[in-house]
Backbone as a ProteinNet text record, in pm:
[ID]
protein_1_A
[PRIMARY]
XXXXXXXXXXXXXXXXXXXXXXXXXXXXXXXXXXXXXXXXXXXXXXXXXXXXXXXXXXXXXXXXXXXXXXXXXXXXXXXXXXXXXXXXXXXXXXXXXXXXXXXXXXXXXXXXXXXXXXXXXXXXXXXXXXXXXXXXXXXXXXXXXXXXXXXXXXXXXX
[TERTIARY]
8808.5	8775.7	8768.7	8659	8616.6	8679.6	8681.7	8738.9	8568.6	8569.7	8426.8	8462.6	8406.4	8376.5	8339.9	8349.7	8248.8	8296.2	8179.5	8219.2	8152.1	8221	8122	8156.4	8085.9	8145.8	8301.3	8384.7	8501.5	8538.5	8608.5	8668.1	8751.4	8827.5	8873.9	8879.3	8948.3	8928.1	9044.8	9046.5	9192	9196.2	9340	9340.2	9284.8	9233.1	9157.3	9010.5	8955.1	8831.4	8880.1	8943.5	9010.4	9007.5	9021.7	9064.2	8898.2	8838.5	8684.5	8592.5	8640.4	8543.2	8560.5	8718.5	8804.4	8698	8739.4	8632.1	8518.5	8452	8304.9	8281.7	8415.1	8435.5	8366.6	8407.8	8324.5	8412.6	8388.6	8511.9	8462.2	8353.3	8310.5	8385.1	8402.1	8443.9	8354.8	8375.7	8299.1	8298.6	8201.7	8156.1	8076.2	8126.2	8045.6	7929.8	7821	7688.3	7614.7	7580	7555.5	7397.5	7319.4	7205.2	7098.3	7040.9	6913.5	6799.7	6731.5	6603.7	6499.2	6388.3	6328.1	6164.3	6196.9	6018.6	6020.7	5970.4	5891.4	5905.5	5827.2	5781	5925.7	6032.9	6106.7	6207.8	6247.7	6242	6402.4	6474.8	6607	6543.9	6662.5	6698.2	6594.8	6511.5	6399.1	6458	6600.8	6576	6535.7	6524.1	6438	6322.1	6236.6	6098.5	6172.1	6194.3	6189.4	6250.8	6350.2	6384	6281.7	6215.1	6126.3	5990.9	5946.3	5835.3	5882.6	5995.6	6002.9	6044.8	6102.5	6063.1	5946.9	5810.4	5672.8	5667.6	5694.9	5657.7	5679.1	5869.7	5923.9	6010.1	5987.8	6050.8	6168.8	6242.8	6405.7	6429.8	6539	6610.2	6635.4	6626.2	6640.4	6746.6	6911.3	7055.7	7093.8	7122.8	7156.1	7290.8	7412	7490.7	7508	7652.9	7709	7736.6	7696.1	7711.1	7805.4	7985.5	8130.3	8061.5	8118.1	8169.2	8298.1	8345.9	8454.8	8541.5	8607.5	8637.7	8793.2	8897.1	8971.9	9129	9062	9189.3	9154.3	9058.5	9041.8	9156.5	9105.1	9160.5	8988.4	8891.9	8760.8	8702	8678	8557.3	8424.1	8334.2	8226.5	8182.7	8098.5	8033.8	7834.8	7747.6	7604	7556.7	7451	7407.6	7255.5	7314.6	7143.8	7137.1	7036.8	6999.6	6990.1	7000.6	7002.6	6890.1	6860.2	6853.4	6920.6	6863.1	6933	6834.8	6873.1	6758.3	6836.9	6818.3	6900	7017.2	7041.7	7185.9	7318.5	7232.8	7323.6	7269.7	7344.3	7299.3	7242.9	7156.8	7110.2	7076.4	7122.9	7060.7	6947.1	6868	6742.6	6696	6761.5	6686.7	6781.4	6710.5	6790.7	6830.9	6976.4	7038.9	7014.4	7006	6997.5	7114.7	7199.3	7364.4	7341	7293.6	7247.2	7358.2	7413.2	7583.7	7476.1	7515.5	7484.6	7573.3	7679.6	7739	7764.5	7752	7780.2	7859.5	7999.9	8049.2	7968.3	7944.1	7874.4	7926.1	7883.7	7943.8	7823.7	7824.7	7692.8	7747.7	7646.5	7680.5	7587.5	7681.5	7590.8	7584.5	7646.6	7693.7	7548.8	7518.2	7447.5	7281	7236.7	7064.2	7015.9	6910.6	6863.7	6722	6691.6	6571	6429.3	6322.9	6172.8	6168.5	6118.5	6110.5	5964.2	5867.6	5755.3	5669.6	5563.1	5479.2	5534.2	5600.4	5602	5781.7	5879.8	5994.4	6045.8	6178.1	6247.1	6419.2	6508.8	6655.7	6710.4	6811.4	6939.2	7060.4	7164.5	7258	7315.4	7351.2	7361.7	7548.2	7555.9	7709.9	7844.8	7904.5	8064.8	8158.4	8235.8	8321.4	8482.5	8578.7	8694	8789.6	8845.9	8962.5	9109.4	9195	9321	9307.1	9287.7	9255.8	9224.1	9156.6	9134.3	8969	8933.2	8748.9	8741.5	8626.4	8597	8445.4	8382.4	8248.1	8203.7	8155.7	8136.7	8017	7937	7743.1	7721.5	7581.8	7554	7401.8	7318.4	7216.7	7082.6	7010.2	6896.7	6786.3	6660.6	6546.3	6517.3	6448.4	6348.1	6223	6147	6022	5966	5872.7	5816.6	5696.3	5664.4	5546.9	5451.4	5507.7	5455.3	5502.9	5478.7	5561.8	5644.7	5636.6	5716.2	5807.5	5809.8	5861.9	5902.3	6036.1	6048.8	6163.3	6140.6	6218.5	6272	6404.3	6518.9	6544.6	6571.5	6618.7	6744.4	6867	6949.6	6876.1	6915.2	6892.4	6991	6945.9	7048.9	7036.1
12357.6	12412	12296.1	12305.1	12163.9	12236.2	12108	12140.6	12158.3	12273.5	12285.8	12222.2	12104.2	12031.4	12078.4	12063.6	12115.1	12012.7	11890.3	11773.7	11826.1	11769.3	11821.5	11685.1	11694.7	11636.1	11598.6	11463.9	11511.7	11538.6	11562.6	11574.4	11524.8	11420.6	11253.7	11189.5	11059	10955.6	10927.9	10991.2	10977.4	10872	10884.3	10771	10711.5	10858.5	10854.4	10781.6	10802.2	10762.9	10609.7	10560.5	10434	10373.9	10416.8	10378.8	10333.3	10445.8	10425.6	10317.1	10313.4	10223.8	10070.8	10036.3	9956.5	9918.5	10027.7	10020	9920.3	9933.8	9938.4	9774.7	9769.9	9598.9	9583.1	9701.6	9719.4	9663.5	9612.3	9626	9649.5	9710	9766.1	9894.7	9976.5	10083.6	10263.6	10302	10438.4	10531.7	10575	10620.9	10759.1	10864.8	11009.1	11031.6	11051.1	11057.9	11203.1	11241.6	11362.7	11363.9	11470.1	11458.4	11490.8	11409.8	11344.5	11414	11485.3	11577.8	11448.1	11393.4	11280.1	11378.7	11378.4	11478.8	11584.2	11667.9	11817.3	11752.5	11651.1	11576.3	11469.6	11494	11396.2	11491.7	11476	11582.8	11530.5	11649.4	11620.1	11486.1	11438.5	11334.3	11260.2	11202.4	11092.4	11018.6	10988.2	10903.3	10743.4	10700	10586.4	10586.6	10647.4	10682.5	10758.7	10842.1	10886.6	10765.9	10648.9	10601.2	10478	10436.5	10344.2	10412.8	10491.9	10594.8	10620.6	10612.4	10603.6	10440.5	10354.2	10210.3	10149	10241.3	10150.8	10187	10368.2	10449.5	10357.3	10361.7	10333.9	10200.5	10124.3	9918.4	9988.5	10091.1	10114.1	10014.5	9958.1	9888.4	9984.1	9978.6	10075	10002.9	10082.3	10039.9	10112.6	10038.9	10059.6	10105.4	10176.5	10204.4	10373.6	10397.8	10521.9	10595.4	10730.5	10840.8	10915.7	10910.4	10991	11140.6	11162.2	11306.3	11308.8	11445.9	11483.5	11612.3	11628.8	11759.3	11729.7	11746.1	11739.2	11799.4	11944	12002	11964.7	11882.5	11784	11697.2	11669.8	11462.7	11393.3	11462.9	11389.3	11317.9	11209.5	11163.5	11083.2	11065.9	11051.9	10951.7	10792.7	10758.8	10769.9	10809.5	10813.4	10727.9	10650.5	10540.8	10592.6	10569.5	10603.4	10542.5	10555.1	10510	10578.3	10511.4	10575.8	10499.5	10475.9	10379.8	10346	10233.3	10167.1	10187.7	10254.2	10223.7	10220.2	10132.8	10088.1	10091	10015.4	9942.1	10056.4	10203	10316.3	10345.5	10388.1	10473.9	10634.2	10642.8	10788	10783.1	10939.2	10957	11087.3	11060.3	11124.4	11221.1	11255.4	11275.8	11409	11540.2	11618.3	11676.6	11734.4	11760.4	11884.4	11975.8	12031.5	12121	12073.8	12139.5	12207.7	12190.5	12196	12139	12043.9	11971.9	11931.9	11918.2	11873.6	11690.9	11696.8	11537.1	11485.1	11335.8	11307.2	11146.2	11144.6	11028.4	10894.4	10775.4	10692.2	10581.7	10454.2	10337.7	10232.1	10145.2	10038.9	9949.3	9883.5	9811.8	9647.5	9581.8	9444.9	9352.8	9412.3	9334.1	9328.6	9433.1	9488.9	9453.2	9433.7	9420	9560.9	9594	9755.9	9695.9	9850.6	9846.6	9860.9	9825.1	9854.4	9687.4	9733.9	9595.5	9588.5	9703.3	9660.9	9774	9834.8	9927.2	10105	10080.1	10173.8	10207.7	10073.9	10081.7	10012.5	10121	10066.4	10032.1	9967.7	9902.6	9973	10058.1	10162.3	10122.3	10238	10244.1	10354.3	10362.9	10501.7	10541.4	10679	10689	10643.1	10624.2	10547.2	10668.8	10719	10828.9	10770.2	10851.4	10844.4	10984.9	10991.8	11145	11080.4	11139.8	11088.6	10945.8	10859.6	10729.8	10615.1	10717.6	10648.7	10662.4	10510.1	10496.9	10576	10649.8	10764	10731	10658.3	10636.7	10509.7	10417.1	10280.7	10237.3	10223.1	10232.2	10118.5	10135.9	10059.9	10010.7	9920.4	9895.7	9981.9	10074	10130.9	10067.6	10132.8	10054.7	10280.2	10267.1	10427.4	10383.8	10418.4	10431.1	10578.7	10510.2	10667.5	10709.8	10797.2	10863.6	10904.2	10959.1	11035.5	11062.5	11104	11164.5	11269	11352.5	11431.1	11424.3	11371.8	11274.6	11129.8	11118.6	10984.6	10960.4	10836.9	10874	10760.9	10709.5	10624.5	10585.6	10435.6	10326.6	10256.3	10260.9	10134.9	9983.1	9890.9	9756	9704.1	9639.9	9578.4	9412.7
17763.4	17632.5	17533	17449.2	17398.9	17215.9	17160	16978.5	16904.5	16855.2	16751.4	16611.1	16607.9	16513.4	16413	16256.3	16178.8	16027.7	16053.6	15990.8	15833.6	15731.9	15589.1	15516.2	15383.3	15261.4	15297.3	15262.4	15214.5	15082.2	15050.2	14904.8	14856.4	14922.4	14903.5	14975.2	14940.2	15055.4	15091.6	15256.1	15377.5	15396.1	15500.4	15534	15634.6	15696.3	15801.3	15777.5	15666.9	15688.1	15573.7	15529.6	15547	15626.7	15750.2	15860.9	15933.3	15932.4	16012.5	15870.1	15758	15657.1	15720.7	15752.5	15798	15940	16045.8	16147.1	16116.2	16055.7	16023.5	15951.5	15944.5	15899	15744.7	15689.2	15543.3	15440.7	15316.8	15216.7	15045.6	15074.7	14930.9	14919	14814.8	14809.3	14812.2	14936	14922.4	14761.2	14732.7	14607.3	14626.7	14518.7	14550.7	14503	14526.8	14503.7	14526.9	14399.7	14379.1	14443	14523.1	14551.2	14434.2	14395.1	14270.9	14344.2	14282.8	14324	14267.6	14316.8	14319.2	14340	14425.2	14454.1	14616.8	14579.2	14670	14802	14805.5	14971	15043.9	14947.8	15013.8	15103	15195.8	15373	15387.6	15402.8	15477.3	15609.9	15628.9	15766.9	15780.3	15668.9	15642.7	15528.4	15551.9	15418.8	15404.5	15513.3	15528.3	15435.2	15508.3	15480.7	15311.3	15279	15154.5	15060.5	15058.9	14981	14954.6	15066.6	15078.5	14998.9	14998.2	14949.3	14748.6	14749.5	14636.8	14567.7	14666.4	14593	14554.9	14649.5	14634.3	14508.4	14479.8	14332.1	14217.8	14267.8	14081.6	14119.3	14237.8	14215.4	14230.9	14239.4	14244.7	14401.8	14412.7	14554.4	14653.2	14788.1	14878.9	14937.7	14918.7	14962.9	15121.4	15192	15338.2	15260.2	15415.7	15438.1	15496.1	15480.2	15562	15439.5	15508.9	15489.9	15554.3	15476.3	15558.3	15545.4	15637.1	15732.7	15746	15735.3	15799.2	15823.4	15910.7	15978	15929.1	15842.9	15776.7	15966	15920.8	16048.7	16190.2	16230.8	16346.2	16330	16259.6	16198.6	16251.9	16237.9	16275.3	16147	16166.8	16068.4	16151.6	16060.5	16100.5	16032.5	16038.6	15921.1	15990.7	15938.8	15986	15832.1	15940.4	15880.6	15790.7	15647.2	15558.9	15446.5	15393.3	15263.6	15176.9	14997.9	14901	14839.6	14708.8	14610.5	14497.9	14414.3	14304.7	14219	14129.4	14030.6	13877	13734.2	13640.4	13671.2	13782.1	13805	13862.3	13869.6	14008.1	14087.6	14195.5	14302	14317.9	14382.9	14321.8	14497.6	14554.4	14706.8	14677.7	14711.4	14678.5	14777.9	14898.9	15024.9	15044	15011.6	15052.9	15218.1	15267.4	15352.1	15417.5	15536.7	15626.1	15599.7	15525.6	15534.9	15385.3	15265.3	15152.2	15046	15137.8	15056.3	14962.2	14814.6	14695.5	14644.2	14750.2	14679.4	14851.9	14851.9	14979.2	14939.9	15028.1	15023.1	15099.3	15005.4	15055.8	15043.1	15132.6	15157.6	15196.8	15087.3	15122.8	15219.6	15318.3	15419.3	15407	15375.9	15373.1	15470.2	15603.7	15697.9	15828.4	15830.1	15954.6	15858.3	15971.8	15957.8	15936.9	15889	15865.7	15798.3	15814.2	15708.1	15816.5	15752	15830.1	15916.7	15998.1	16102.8	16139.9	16085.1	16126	16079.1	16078.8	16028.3	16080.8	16206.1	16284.5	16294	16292.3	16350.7	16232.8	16292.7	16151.1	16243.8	16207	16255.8	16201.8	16300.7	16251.1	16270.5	16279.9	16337.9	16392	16479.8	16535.1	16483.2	16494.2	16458.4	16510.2	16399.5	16433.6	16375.6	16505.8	16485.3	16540.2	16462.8	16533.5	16489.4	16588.7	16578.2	16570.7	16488	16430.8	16404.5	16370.2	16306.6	16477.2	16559.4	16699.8	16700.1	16697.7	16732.3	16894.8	16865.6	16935.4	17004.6	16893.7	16938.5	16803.4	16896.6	16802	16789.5	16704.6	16598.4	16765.6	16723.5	16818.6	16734.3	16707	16671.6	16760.7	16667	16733.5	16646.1	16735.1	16673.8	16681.1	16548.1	16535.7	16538.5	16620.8	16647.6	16571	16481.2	16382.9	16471.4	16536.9	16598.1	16493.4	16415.7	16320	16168.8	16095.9	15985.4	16004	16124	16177.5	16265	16333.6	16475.3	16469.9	16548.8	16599.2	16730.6	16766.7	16879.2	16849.2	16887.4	16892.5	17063.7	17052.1	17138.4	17103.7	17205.1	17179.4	17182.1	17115.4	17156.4	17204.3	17303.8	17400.6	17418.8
[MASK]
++++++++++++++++++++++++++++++++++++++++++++++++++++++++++++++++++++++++++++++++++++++++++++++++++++++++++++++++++++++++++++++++++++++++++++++++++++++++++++++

């Protein structure tokens, strides 16, 4: 019998996910970021493509990092790797969610390579999880291959 997960927003910062920022070899400070309605066409789980689509628009900076999760009566957290932008000197995440969470804890990452690598592929990171302050599952560098505007498929690099 397996534990049903059900990771969300947190609503502060544990020590648990202290613990996975720590992981992640990060040392900026995670910050709450309310979701910024930007435009019609910008698509849950594209925020690559949507934050980049709005730097050509309006010159705003397109900021790598994680996006916490967490399942509080697990002891689960989660960090998934995305982007926001910068635009007059804040962060604004523009890309609405699947879950319809309205604020999401975020953490810029200056360590790891990211971003578009070529017309088609862009450099990720896949998720870094841990249960009771124990790494569970550790990012691994992917490459996303965009098929389409609808589609894409993901590779580890090895």
């Amino acid at each position: 019998m397996g534990i049903s997960l059900k990771p969300k927003t947190p609503k502060k910062i544990s020590a648990h996910i202290k613990a996975l920022i720590k992981s992640l070899d990060l040392t900026g400070a995670p910050i709450f970021l309310n979701y910024t309605h930007y435009s019609d066409d910008y698509r849950a789980t594209y925020c690559f493509n949507n934050c980049e689509e709005e730097s050509e628009k309006s010159g705003a900076a397109v900021v790598y990092g994680w996006q916490i999760w967490e399942d509080r009566k697990n002891g689960f957290v989660e960090a998934e790797f995305h982007s926001v932008i910068m635009s007059n000197g804040k962060l604004h995440d523009i890309s609405p969610r699947q879950t319809g969470d309205k604020q999401i804890l975020f953490i810029p990452d200056t360590v790891r390579r990211s971003g578009r690598k070529d017309e088609r592929t862009w450099t990720s990171w896949s998720n870094q999880k841990m249960i009771n302050g124990f790494l569970a599952e550790k990012t691994q560098e992917l490459q996303v291959y965009e098929i389409n505007r609808v589609y894409s498929e993901v590779s580890v690099v090895l």
